Amino acid sequence: SDAEVSGATFVRNMASGTWDTTEYRSDAGAIAVIGFSIEVRASRFEGNVASYAGAILVDGAEMLLSDSVLFGNFAETHAGAVQLIRGAAAVVESCHFLSNVVWSRGEEQLGGAFRISDGSALAAYHTVFEDHVGMRGGTFHTGDSEMELHNVTIRDSYSPTGGGCIWSEGSALKVHSSVLERCDAQWEYGSQSGLEREYNPDIESYFSSVDGGGIMATG
């Protein structure tokens, strides 16, 4: 990797930026990785705040995140904790994501923990995601990307519009040997539970338990 972070603590850092369709003017509460690779090990991200990517932004880059805690980070628009954009690739191993939130007025608060877009890819292993909130996708929101979850637990997440655990749009999604429980997705006419599939999305779910708000997938 080009950079390494180990045993570090990032607490209550703040960044502010804007976003438009022609140019990425993005920010990250703690770390922005743009065009190079990074390894983050045994670190803690707590209470960081940004307009986009409460803790970490990975832009056209690669990241290994392991044995770390991301707690109570906040974003106004995308990704309460981590955002992957423009072909970024990330591997997450043995981490704990807790109580990260994306929330403000409007309808574009995507992914309480992760927002993955623009041909990016995430693979997560042996990781726990708890108590997240996002307008679309309580824990994850993916758009035109790929995500694989192996031996992960997602619990107690909330989305008022759909995908209490995961909202997947035009993405390849694989969930293996994982538990999704007590996720809540409230709709105008009540809650939607379980696994929803529309337009034949590319979803694989093997030996996994899905209970509660579950997965919202659209083509």
PDB file of N, CA and C in Angstrom, residues 10-16 26-32 45-57 73-75 79-82:
ATOM      1  N   PHE A  10      -9.274   8.729  15.720  1.00  0.00           N
ATOM      2  CA  PHE A  10      -9.793   9.942  15.087  1.00  0.00           C
ATOM      3  C   PHE A  10     -11.107  10.287  15.785  1.00  0.00           C
ATOM      4  N   VAL A  11     -11.145  11.374  16.537  1.00  0.00           N
ATOM      5  CA  VAL A  11     -12.318  11.718  17.337  1.00  0.00           C
ATOM      6  C   VAL A  11     -12.745  13.157  17.043  1.00  0.00           C
ATOM      7  N   ARG A  12     -14.015  13.316  16.678  1.00  0.00           N
ATOM      8  CA  ARG A  12     -14.682  14.607  16.520  1.00  0.00           C
ATOM      9  C   ARG A  12     -13.974  15.535  15.533  1.00  0.00           C
ATOM     10  N   ASN A  13     -13.528  14.962  14.448  1.00  0.00           N
ATOM     11  CA  ASN A  13     -13.029  15.781  13.346  1.00  0.00           C
ATOM     12  C   ASN A  13     -14.204  16.169  12.453  1.00  0.00           C
ATOM     13  N   MET A  14     -14.048  17.280  11.727  1.00  0.00           N
ATOM     14  CA  MET A  14     -15.158  17.774  10.925  1.00  0.00           C
ATOM     15  C   MET A  14     -14.659  18.287   9.584  1.00  0.00           C
ATOM     16  N   ALA A  15     -15.445  18.017   8.540  1.00  0.00           N
ATOM     17  CA  ALA A  15     -15.152  18.542   7.209  1.00  0.00           C
ATOM     18  C   ALA A  15     -16.459  18.940   6.552  1.00  0.00           C
ATOM     19  N   SER A  16     -16.371  19.899   5.641  1.00  0.00           N
ATOM     20  CA  SER A  16     -17.572  20.357   4.945  1.00  0.00           C
ATOM     21  C   SER A  16     -17.256  20.522   3.477  1.00  0.00           C
ATOM     22  N   SER A  26     -15.793  16.539  -2.626  1.00  0.00           N
ATOM     23  CA  SER A  26     -16.230  15.724  -1.512  1.00  0.00           C
ATOM     24  C   SER A  26     -15.346  15.951  -0.294  1.00  0.00           C
ATOM     25  N   ASP A  27     -15.828  15.447   0.824  1.00  0.00           N
ATOM     26  CA  ASP A  27     -15.068  15.600   2.046  1.00  0.00           C
ATOM     27  C   ASP A  27     -15.165  14.330   2.856  1.00  0.00           C
ATOM     28  N   ALA A  28     -14.437  14.250   3.929  1.00  0.00           N
ATOM     29  CA  ALA A  28     -14.498  13.110   4.830  1.00  0.00           C
ATOM     30  C   ALA A  28     -14.122  13.612   6.212  1.00  0.00           C
ATOM     31  N   GLY A  29     -14.873  13.150   7.218  1.00  0.00           N
ATOM     32  CA  GLY A  29     -14.616  13.638   8.564  1.00  0.00           C
ATOM     33  C   GLY A  29     -13.224  13.325   9.075  1.00  0.00           C
ATOM     34  N   ALA A  30     -12.664  12.172   8.693  1.00  0.00           N
ATOM     35  CA  ALA A  30     -11.357  11.775   9.236  1.00  0.00           C
ATOM     36  C   ALA A  30     -10.292  11.575   8.163  1.00  0.00           C
ATOM     37  N   ILE A  31     -10.555  10.704   7.165  1.00  0.00           N
ATOM     38  CA  ILE A  31      -9.548  10.380   6.146  1.00  0.00           C
ATOM     39  C   ILE A  31     -10.170  10.417   4.761  1.00  0.00           C
ATOM     40  N   ALA A  32      -9.515  11.092   3.832  1.00  0.00           N
ATOM     41  CA  ALA A  32      -9.892  11.057   2.415  1.00  0.00           C
ATOM     42  C   ALA A  32      -8.763  10.384   1.643  1.00  0.00           C
ATOM     43  N   PHE A  45     -12.542   5.348  14.929  1.00  0.00           N
ATOM     44  CA  PHE A  45     -13.115   6.559  14.352  1.00  0.00           C
ATOM     45  C   PHE A  45     -14.400   6.862  15.120  1.00  0.00           C
ATOM     46  N   GLU A  46     -14.447   7.969  15.836  1.00  0.00           N
ATOM     47  CA  GLU A  46     -15.584   8.244  16.712  1.00  0.00           C
ATOM     48  C   GLU A  46     -16.026   9.696  16.600  1.00  0.00           C
ATOM     49  N   GLY A  47     -17.312   9.885  16.341  1.00  0.00           N
ATOM     50  CA  GLY A  47     -17.899  11.213  16.369  1.00  0.00           C
ATOM     51  C   GLY A  47     -17.404  12.163  15.307  1.00  0.00           C
ATOM     52  N   ASN A  48     -16.917  11.640  14.186  1.00  0.00           N
ATOM     53  CA  ASN A  48     -16.483  12.493  13.088  1.00  0.00           C
ATOM     54  C   ASN A  48     -17.692  12.917  12.255  1.00  0.00           C
ATOM     55  N   VAL A  49     -17.613  14.112  11.662  1.00  0.00           N
ATOM     56  CA  VAL A  49     -18.767  14.699  10.982  1.00  0.00           C
ATOM     57  C   VAL A  49     -18.346  15.266   9.635  1.00  0.00           C
ATOM     58  N   ALA A  50     -19.185  15.038   8.603  1.00  0.00           N
ATOM     59  CA  ALA A  50     -18.923  15.598   7.275  1.00  0.00           C
ATOM     60  C   ALA A  50     -20.229  15.696   6.499  1.00  0.00           C
ATOM     61  N   SER A  51     -20.198  16.470   5.439  1.00  0.00           N
ATOM     62  CA  SER A  51     -21.351  16.487   4.543  1.00  0.00           C
ATOM     63  C   SER A  51     -21.492  15.148   3.831  1.00  0.00           C
ATOM     64  N   TYR A  52     -20.340  14.591   3.401  1.00  0.00           N
ATOM     65  CA  TYR A  52     -20.269  13.298   2.729  1.00  0.00           C
ATOM     66  C   TYR A  52     -19.181  12.481   3.404  1.00  0.00           C
ATOM     67  N   ALA A  53     -19.465  11.218   3.724  1.00  0.00           N
ATOM     68  CA  ALA A  53     -18.483  10.317   4.336  1.00  0.00           C
ATOM     69  C   ALA A  53     -18.091  10.807   5.728  1.00  0.00           C
ATOM     70  N   GLY A  54     -18.887  10.406   6.712  1.00  0.00           N
ATOM     71  CA  GLY A  54     -18.639  10.852   8.073  1.00  0.00           C
ATOM     72  C   GLY A  54     -17.238  10.563   8.570  1.00  0.00           C
ATOM     73  N   ALA A  55     -16.673   9.411   8.194  1.00  0.00           N
ATOM     74  CA  ALA A  55     -15.329   9.053   8.659  1.00  0.00           C
ATOM     75  C   ALA A  55     -14.319   8.942   7.522  1.00  0.00           C
ATOM     76  N   ILE A  56     -14.598   8.102   6.493  1.00  0.00           N
ATOM     77  CA  ILE A  56     -13.592   7.789   5.470  1.00  0.00           C
ATOM     78  C   ILE A  56     -14.199   7.890   4.083  1.00  0.00           C
ATOM     79  N   LEU A  57     -13.492   8.578   3.190  1.00  0.00           N
ATOM     80  CA  LEU A  57     -13.831   8.617   1.767  1.00  0.00           C
ATOM     81  C   LEU A  57     -12.742   7.903   0.985  1.00  0.00           C
ATOM     82  N   ASN A  73     -20.264   8.184  13.934  1.00  0.00           N
ATOM     83  CA  ASN A  73     -19.909   9.159  12.904  1.00  0.00           C
ATOM     84  C   ASN A  73     -21.184   9.616  12.187  1.00  0.00           C
ATOM     85  N   PHE A  74     -21.127  10.813  11.592  1.00  0.00           N
ATOM     86  CA  PHE A  74     -22.342  11.417  11.036  1.00  0.00           C
ATOM     87  C   PHE A  74     -22.053  12.119   9.719  1.00  0.00           C
ATOM     88  N   ALA A  75     -22.943  11.918   8.733  1.00  0.00           N
ATOM     89  CA  ALA A  75     -22.878  12.652   7.470  1.00  0.00           C
ATOM     90  C   ALA A  75     -24.260  13.205   7.155  1.00  0.00           C
ATOM     91  N   ALA A  79     -23.343   8.334   3.352  1.00  0.00           N
ATOM     92  CA  ALA A  79     -22.377   7.517   4.084  1.00  0.00           C
ATOM     93  C   ALA A  79     -22.053   8.052   5.471  1.00  0.00           C
ATOM     94  N   GLY A  80     -22.792   7.535   6.454  1.00  0.00           N
ATOM     95  CA  GLY A  80     -22.499   7.928   7.821  1.00  0.00           C
ATOM     96  C   GLY A  80     -21.081   7.606   8.242  1.00  0.00           C
ATOM     97  N   ALA A  81     -20.502   6.529   7.699  1.00  0.00           N
ATOM     98  CA  ALA A  81     -19.134   6.143   8.072  1.00  0.00           C
ATOM     99  C   ALA A  81     -18.170   6.155   6.892  1.00  0.00           C
ATOM    100  N   VAL A  82     -18.454   5.349   5.838  1.00  0.00           N
ATOM    101  CA  VAL A  82     -17.482   5.171   4.743  1.00  0.00           C
ATOM    102  C   VAL A  82     -18.181   5.304   3.396  1.00  0.00           C
TER     103      VAL A  82
END
